[in-house]
PDB file of C-alpha atoms in Angstrom:
ATOM      1  CA  VAL A  10       0.040   0.043   0.032  1.00  0.00           C
ATOM      2  CA  GLY A  11       1.417   3.409  -0.877  1.00  0.00           C
ATOM      3  CA  ASN A  12       0.584   7.117  -0.454  1.00  0.00           C
ATOM      4  CA  THR A  13      -2.748   6.731   1.382  1.00  0.00           C
ATOM      5  CA  ARG A  14      -4.276   6.328   4.866  1.00  0.00           C
ATOM      6  CA  ILE A  15      -5.661   3.203   6.315  1.00  0.00           C
ATOM      7  CA  SER A  16      -7.461   2.346   9.592  1.00  0.00           C
ATOM      8  CA  VAL A  17      -7.958  -1.227  10.822  1.00  0.00           C
ATOM      9  CA  THR A  18      -9.891  -2.361  13.876  1.00  0.00           C
ATOM     10  CA  ARG A  19     -10.337  -5.874  15.267  1.00  0.00           C
ATOM     11  CA  CYS A  20      -8.861  -7.801  12.420  1.00  0.00           C
ATOM     12  CA  SER A  21      -6.616 -10.882  12.279  1.00  0.00           C
ATOM     13  CA  PHE A  22      -3.646 -11.208   9.914  1.00  0.00           C
ATOM     14  CA  LEU A  23      -2.820 -14.985  10.023  1.00  0.00           C
ATOM     15  CA  ASN A  24      -0.315 -17.231   8.109  1.00  0.00           C
ATOM     16  CA  ASN A  25       0.535 -14.749   5.380  1.00  0.00           C
ATOM     17  CA  THR A  26       3.737 -15.070   3.359  1.00  0.00           C
ATOM     18  CA  ALA A  27       5.500 -12.347   1.320  1.00  0.00           C
ATOM     19  CA  ARG A  28       8.480 -13.139  -0.996  1.00  0.00           C
ATOM     20  CA  PHE A  29      10.001  -9.832   0.045  1.00  0.00           C
ATOM     21  CA  GLN A  30       9.029  -7.249   2.743  1.00  0.00           C
ATOM     22  CA  GLY A  31       6.071  -7.169   5.060  1.00  0.00           C
ATOM     23  CA  GLY A  32       4.698 -10.705   5.513  1.00  0.00           C
ATOM     24  CA  ALA A  33       1.104  -9.372   6.137  1.00  0.00           C
ATOM     25  CA  LEU A  34       1.470  -5.708   5.299  1.00  0.00           C
ATOM     26  CA  TYR A  35       3.924  -3.419   3.433  1.00  0.00           C
ATOM     27  CA  LEU A  36       3.238   0.335   3.853  1.00  0.00           C
ATOM     28  CA  ASP A  37       5.427   2.767   1.662  1.00  0.00           C
ATOM     29  CA  GLY A  38       4.709   6.331   2.516  1.00  0.00           C
ATOM     30  CA  THR A  39       1.393   5.327   4.032  1.00  0.00           C
ATOM     31  CA  ASP A  40      -0.036   6.224   7.351  1.00  0.00           C
ATOM     32  CA  GLY A  41      -1.984   3.564   9.265  1.00  0.00           C
ATOM     33  CA  VAL A  42      -3.826   3.065  12.548  1.00  0.00           C
ATOM     34  CA  PHE A  43      -4.331  -0.524  13.789  1.00  0.00           C
ATOM     35  CA  GLU A  44      -6.390  -1.283  16.884  1.00  0.00           C
ATOM     36  CA  ASP A  45      -7.178  -4.486  18.792  1.00  0.00           C
ATOM     37  CA  SER A  46      -5.788  -6.662  15.878  1.00  0.00           C
ATOM     38  CA  VAL A  47      -3.786  -9.909  15.862  1.00  0.00           C
ATOM     39  CA  PHE A  48      -0.770 -10.611  13.619  1.00  0.00           C
ATOM     40  CA  MET A  49       0.181 -14.357  13.888  1.00  0.00           C
ATOM     41  CA  ALA A  50       2.573 -16.675  11.984  1.00  0.00           C
ATOM     42  CA  ASN A  51       3.273 -14.288   9.097  1.00  0.00           C
ATOM     43  CA  GLN A  52       6.613 -14.464   7.131  1.00  0.00           C
ATOM     44  CA  GLY A  53       8.531 -11.965   5.047  1.00  0.00           C
ATOM     45  CA  SER A  54      12.127 -11.173   4.096  1.00  0.00           C
ATOM     46  CA  ASP A  55      11.960  -8.203   6.422  1.00  0.00           C
ATOM     47  CA  GLY A  56       9.266  -7.183   8.678  1.00  0.00           C
ATOM     48  CA  GLY A  57       7.705 -10.606   9.224  1.00  0.00           C
ATOM     49  CA  ALA A  58       4.237  -9.109   9.944  1.00  0.00           C
ATOM     50  CA  LEU A  59       4.615  -5.484   8.971  1.00  0.00           C
ATOM     51  CA  MET A  60       7.076  -3.189   7.173  1.00  0.00           C
ATOM     52  CA  HIS A  61       6.611   0.480   6.822  1.00  0.00           C
ATOM     53  CA  GLU A  62       8.959   3.042   5.291  1.00  0.00           C
ATOM     54  CA  ASP A  63       9.571   6.356   3.651  1.00  0.00           C
ATOM     55  CA  ARG A  64       8.006   8.889   6.067  1.00  0.00           C
ATOM     56  CA  SER A  65       5.033   6.805   6.955  1.00  0.00           C
ATOM     57  CA  ALA A  66       3.445   6.966  10.441  1.00  0.00           C
ATOM     58  CA  VAL A  67       1.934   3.855  11.946  1.00  0.00           C
ATOM     59  CA  LYS A  68       0.096   3.645  15.331  1.00  0.00           C
ATOM     60  CA  LEU A  69      -0.610   0.236  16.893  1.00  0.00           C
ATOM     61  CA  ILE A  70      -3.003   0.125  19.885  1.00  0.00           C
ATOM     62  CA  GLY A  71      -3.823  -3.044  21.715  1.00  0.00           C
ATOM     63  CA  CYS A  72      -2.388  -5.297  18.997  1.00  0.00           C
ATOM     64  CA  ARG A  73      -0.794  -8.776  19.508  1.00  0.00           C
ATOM     65  CA  PHE A  74       2.173 -10.065  17.431  1.00  0.00           C
ATOM     66  CA  PHE A  75       2.776 -13.815  17.902  1.00  0.00           C
ATOM     67  CA  GLY A  76       5.188 -16.127  16.052  1.00  0.00           C
ATOM     68  CA  ASN A  77       6.025 -13.915  13.057  1.00  0.00           C
ATOM     69  CA  THR A  78       9.363 -14.449  11.140  1.00  0.00           C
ATOM     70  CA  SER A  79      11.695 -12.400   9.146  1.00  0.00           C
ATOM     71  CA  ASN A  80      13.763 -14.836   7.227  1.00  0.00           C
ATOM     72  CA  GLY A  81      15.914 -12.747   4.764  1.00  0.00           C
ATOM     73  CA  ASN A  82      15.963 -13.100   0.976  1.00  0.00           C
ATOM     74  CA  ALA A  83      18.124 -14.676  -1.789  1.00  0.00           C
ATOM     75  CA  ILE A  84      20.683 -11.885  -1.488  1.00  0.00           C
ATOM     76  CA  ASN A  85      20.900 -12.052   2.248  1.00  0.00           C
ATOM     77  CA  PRO A  86      19.607 -15.428   3.319  1.00  0.00           C
ATOM     78  CA  ILE A  87      18.629 -15.710   7.086  1.00  0.00           C
ATOM     79  CA  ARG A  88      19.500 -12.000   7.639  1.00  0.00           C
ATOM     80  CA  GLY A  89      16.009 -10.718   8.068  1.00  0.00           C
ATOM     81  CA  LEU A  90      15.266  -7.544   9.972  1.00  0.00           C
ATOM     82  CA  GLY A  91      12.286  -7.276  12.390  1.00  0.00           C
ATOM     83  CA  GLY A  92      10.541 -10.574  13.164  1.00  0.00           C
ATOM     84  CA  ALA A  93       7.240  -8.624  13.768  1.00  0.00           C
ATOM     85  CA  ILE A  94       7.969  -5.105  12.520  1.00  0.00           C
ATOM     86  CA  LEU A  95      10.597  -3.271  10.542  1.00  0.00           C
ATOM     87  CA  ASP A  96      10.260   0.495  10.479  1.00  0.00           C
ATOM     88  CA  THR A  97      12.787   2.438   8.466  1.00  0.00           C
ATOM     89  CA  LEU A  98      13.577   5.596   6.571  1.00  0.00           C
ATOM     90  CA  ASP A  99      12.215   8.645   8.465  1.00  0.00           C
ATOM     91  CA  THR A 100       9.275   6.801   9.964  1.00  0.00           C
ATOM     92  CA  ASP A 101       7.091   7.260  13.026  1.00  0.00           C
ATOM     93  CA  LEU A 102       5.945   4.124  14.865  1.00  0.00           C
ATOM     94  CA  THR A 103       3.729   4.359  17.942  1.00  0.00           C
ATOM     95  CA  VAL A 104       3.131   1.170  19.944  1.00  0.00           C
ATOM     96  CA  ILE A 105       0.657   1.255  22.801  1.00  0.00           C
ATOM     97  CA  ASN A 106      -0.628  -1.603  24.995  1.00  0.00           C
ATOM     98  CA  CYS A 107       0.692  -4.231  22.541  1.00  0.00           C
ATOM     99  CA  ILE A 108       2.249  -7.698  23.170  1.00  0.00           C
ATOM    100  CA  PHE A 109       5.064  -9.212  21.124  1.00  0.00           C
ATOM    101  CA  SER A 110       6.004 -12.945  21.803  1.00  0.00           C
ATOM    102  CA  GLY A 111       7.674 -15.662  19.829  1.00  0.00           C
ATOM    103  CA  ASN A 112       8.772 -13.623  16.869  1.00  0.00           C
ATOM    104  CA  ARG A 113      12.142 -14.342  15.180  1.00  0.00           C
ATOM    105  CA  ALA A 114      14.670 -12.493  12.987  1.00  0.00           C
ATOM    106  CA  TRP A 115      18.404 -12.076  12.388  1.00  0.00           C
ATOM    107  CA  ARG A 116      18.300  -8.602  14.015  1.00  0.00           C
ATOM    108  CA  GLY A 117      15.325  -7.317  16.051  1.00  0.00           C
ATOM    109  CA  GLY A 118      13.449 -10.476  17.088  1.00  0.00           C
ATOM    110  CA  ALA A 119      10.317  -8.414  17.619  1.00  0.00           C
ATOM    111  CA  VAL A 120      11.042  -4.909  16.229  1.00  0.00           C
ATOM    112  CA  CYS A 121      13.832  -3.404  14.123  1.00  0.00           C
ATOM    113  CA  SER A 122      14.039   0.341  13.757  1.00  0.00           C
ATOM    114  CA  LEU A 123      16.626   1.960  11.570  1.00  0.00           C
ATOM    115  CA  LEU A 124      17.569   4.899   9.212  1.00  0.00           C
ATOM    116  CA  ARG A 125      16.229   7.849  11.250  1.00  0.00           C
ATOM    117  CA  ALA A 126      13.125   6.037  12.486  1.00  0.00           C
ATOM    118  CA  ASN A 127      11.214   7.350  15.548  1.00  0.00           C
ATOM    119  CA  PRO A 128       9.646   4.464  17.417  1.00  0.00           C
ATOM    120  CA  LEU A 129       7.636   5.224  20.653  1.00  0.00           C
ATOM    121  CA  ILE A 130       6.729   2.204  22.749  1.00  0.00           C
ATOM    122  CA  VAL A 131       4.429   2.600  25.735  1.00  0.00           C
ATOM    123  CA  ASN A 132       2.758   0.073  28.086  1.00  0.00           C
ATOM    124  CA  SER A 133       3.924  -2.882  25.953  1.00  0.00           C
ATOM    125  CA  SER A 134       5.323  -6.342  26.593  1.00  0.00           C
ATOM    126  CA  PHE A 135       8.039  -8.162  24.649  1.00  0.00           C
ATOM    127  CA  ALA A 136       8.821 -11.652  25.773  1.00  0.00           C
ATOM    128  CA  GLU A 137      10.514 -14.797  24.241  1.00  0.00           C
ATOM    129  CA  ASN A 138      11.389 -13.199  20.988  1.00  0.00           C
ATOM    130  CA  VAL A 139      14.600 -14.293  19.363  1.00  0.00           C
ATOM    131  CA  ALA A 140      17.268 -12.603  17.174  1.00  0.00           C
ATOM    132  CA  SER A 141      19.900 -14.994  15.872  1.00  0.00           C
ATOM    133  CA  GLU A 142      22.394 -12.129  15.921  1.00  0.00           C
ATOM    134  CA  SER A 143      21.374  -8.869  17.721  1.00  0.00           C
ATOM    135  CA  GLY A 144      18.390  -7.519  19.695  1.00  0.00           C
ATOM    136  CA  GLY A 145      16.102 -10.151  20.896  1.00  0.00           C
ATOM    137  CA  GLY A 146      13.379  -7.730  21.716  1.00  0.00           C
ATOM    138  CA  MET A 147      14.308  -4.693  19.737  1.00  0.00           C
ATOM    139  CA  TYR A 148      17.177  -3.535  17.458  1.00  0.00           C
ATOM    140  CA  VAL A 149      17.920   0.160  17.037  1.00  0.00           C
ATOM    141  CA  TYR A 150      20.282   1.341  14.268  1.00  0.00           C
ATOM    142  CA  TRP A 151      21.513   4.150  12.144  1.00  0.00           C
ATOM    143  CA  GLU A 152      20.566   7.545  13.689  1.00  0.00           C
ATOM    144  CA  THR A 153      17.293   6.427  15.191  1.00  0.00           C
ATOM    145  CA  THR A 154      15.432   7.944  18.121  1.00  0.00           C
ATOM    146  CA  ALA A 155      13.655   5.300  20.301  1.00  0.00           C
ATOM    147  CA  THR A 156      11.528   6.161  23.332  1.00  0.00           C
ATOM    148  CA  ILE A 157      10.329   3.394  25.569  1.00  0.00           C
ATOM    149  CA  SER A 158       8.347   3.712  28.729  1.00  0.00           C
ATOM    150  CA  ASN A 159       6.226   1.598  31.178  1.00  0.00           C
ATOM    151  CA  SER A 160       7.080  -1.540  29.125  1.00  0.00           C
ATOM    152  CA  ILE A 161       8.435  -5.029  29.793  1.00  0.00           C
ATOM    153  CA  PHE A 162      11.380  -6.655  27.986  1.00  0.00           C
ATOM    154  CA  TRP A 163      11.926 -10.194  29.380  1.00  0.00           C
ATOM    155  CA  SER A 164      13.374 -13.394  28.184  1.00  0.00           C
ATOM    156  CA  ASN A 165      14.191 -12.168  24.720  1.00  0.00           C
ATOM    157  CA  ARG A 166      17.365 -13.650  23.344  1.00  0.00           C
ATOM    158  CA  ASP A 167      20.090 -12.919  20.845  1.00  0.00           C
ATOM    159  CA  SER A 168      23.590 -14.358  20.271  1.00  0.00           C
ATOM    160  CA  LEU A 169      24.785 -12.887  23.521  1.00  0.00           C
ATOM    161  CA  GLY A 170      21.984 -14.265  25.696  1.00  0.00           C
ATOM    162  CA  SER A 171      19.062 -12.458  27.252  1.00  0.00           C
ATOM    163  CA  GLN A 172      20.447  -9.639  29.351  1.00  0.00           C
ATOM    164  CA  GLY A 173      20.206  -5.851  28.927  1.00  0.00           C
ATOM    165  CA  GLN A 174      21.560  -5.137  25.431  1.00  0.00           C
ATOM    166  CA  SER A 175      20.242  -8.550  24.367  1.00  0.00           C
ATOM    167  CA  GLU A 176      16.856  -7.277  25.172  1.00  0.00           C
ATOM    168  CA  ILE A 177      17.239  -3.884  23.404  1.00  0.00           C
ATOM    169  CA  ARG A 178      20.229  -3.534  21.183  1.00  0.00           C
ATOM    170  CA  ASN A 179      21.526  -0.004  20.556  1.00  0.00           C
ATOM    171  CA  ASP A 180      23.863  -0.312  17.566  1.00  0.00           C
ATOM    172  CA  GLU A 181      25.668   3.024  16.852  1.00  0.00           C
ATOM    173  CA  SER A 182      28.133   1.658  14.332  1.00  0.00           C
ATOM    174  CA  ARG A 183      26.441   3.766  11.511  1.00  0.00           C
ATOM    175  CA  GLY A 184      25.786   6.933  13.615  1.00  0.00           C
ATOM    176  CA  ALA A 185      24.502   7.979  17.032  1.00  0.00           C
ATOM    177  CA  ASN A 186      21.034   6.804  18.170  1.00  0.00           C
ATOM    178  CA  SER A 187      18.994   8.137  21.056  1.00  0.00           C
ATOM    179  CA  VAL A 188      17.528   5.335  23.157  1.00  0.00           C
ATOM    180  CA  ALA A 189      15.478   6.472  26.179  1.00  0.00           C
ATOM    181  CA  VAL A 190      14.085   3.817  28.416  1.00  0.00           C
ATOM    182  CA  THR A 191      12.124   4.815  31.539  1.00  0.00           C
ATOM    183  CA  PHE A 192       9.945   3.171  34.112  1.00  0.00           C
ATOM    184  CA  SER A 193      10.358  -0.138  32.362  1.00  0.00           C
ATOM    185  CA  LEU A 194      11.238  -3.680  33.360  1.00  0.00           C
ATOM    186  CA  VAL A 195      14.207  -4.892  31.472  1.00  0.00           C
ATOM    187  CA  GLU A 196      15.905  -8.226  32.105  1.00  0.00           C
ATOM    188  CA  GLY A 197      19.563  -7.617  33.100  1.00  0.00           C
ATOM    189  CA  GLY A 198      18.728  -3.949  33.725  1.00  0.00           C
ATOM    190  CA  TRP A 199      19.234  -0.845  31.611  1.00  0.00           C
ATOM    191  CA  PRO A 200      22.205   1.445  32.273  1.00  0.00           C
ATOM    192  CA  ASN A 201      20.432   4.862  31.892  1.00  0.00           C
ATOM    193  CA  GLY A 202      17.006   6.212  32.517  1.00  0.00           C
ATOM    194  CA  ILE A 203      14.880   6.595  35.564  1.00  0.00           C
ATOM    195  CA  GLY A 204      12.487   4.112  37.220  1.00  0.00           C
ATOM    196  CA  ASN A 205      13.796   1.043  35.469  1.00  0.00           C
ATOM    197  CA  VAL A 206      13.905  -2.361  37.305  1.00  0.00           C
ATOM    198  CA  ASP A 207      15.195  -5.871  36.717  1.00  0.00           C
ATOM    199  CA  GLN A 208      12.648  -8.149  38.244  1.00  0.00           C
ATOM    200  CA  ASP A 209      10.779 -11.240  37.004  1.00  0.00           C
ATOM    201  CA  PRO A 210       7.434  -9.979  35.709  1.00  0.00           C
ATOM    202  CA  ALA A 211       5.800 -13.514  36.598  1.00  0.00           C
ATOM    203  CA  PHE A 212       3.810 -13.722  33.340  1.00  0.00           C
ATOM    204  CA  VAL A 213       0.792 -16.026  33.624  1.00  0.00           C
ATOM    205  CA  SER A 214       0.317 -16.007  29.763  1.00  0.00           C
ATOM    206  CA  MET A 215       1.378 -13.789  26.831  1.00  0.00           C
ATOM    207  CA  LYS A 216      -1.918 -14.426  25.066  1.00  0.00           C
TER     208      LYS A 216
END
């Protein structure tokens, strides 16, 4: 979808496969609002459930992302970005009251934000997502500004394990990022920000 606005409420995106980006949805320069929707078992080369780019703004409210996979393409096999979501190239991503669990990618098991992206994550939970290389819960890269508050990052894993930077990877190898984490629960702790704790959230069920 390109150059338009969409609004989706109480929908399910299940078992979709894309040869390239965005297993269920690909938004190029398109703004979207998704409320109370489920994205499950979708697959794409990047953005297993959703990819948006090129100055688009996406808002997710009360959505659930379960078991989505970013699996790379013929040029970069297995090197997929963002098991659930890839937002890139001057984008705005707002995530409120959402759950991410069981998503998988090379970088950013649940979410990958790069190239001057501006993700805002509030009151959301990330658990048991896996990145084969970096950022089990979230991967932040290339002059990106990420703001995270009142959220949980627990038992997400990458090649280094499931502590701190394995939960939220701040990669500044292509330019400085801004990653602000406050009043959140991060396994292994987070070195900066106020009100953060490292304590088992004792989940009953992620679903």
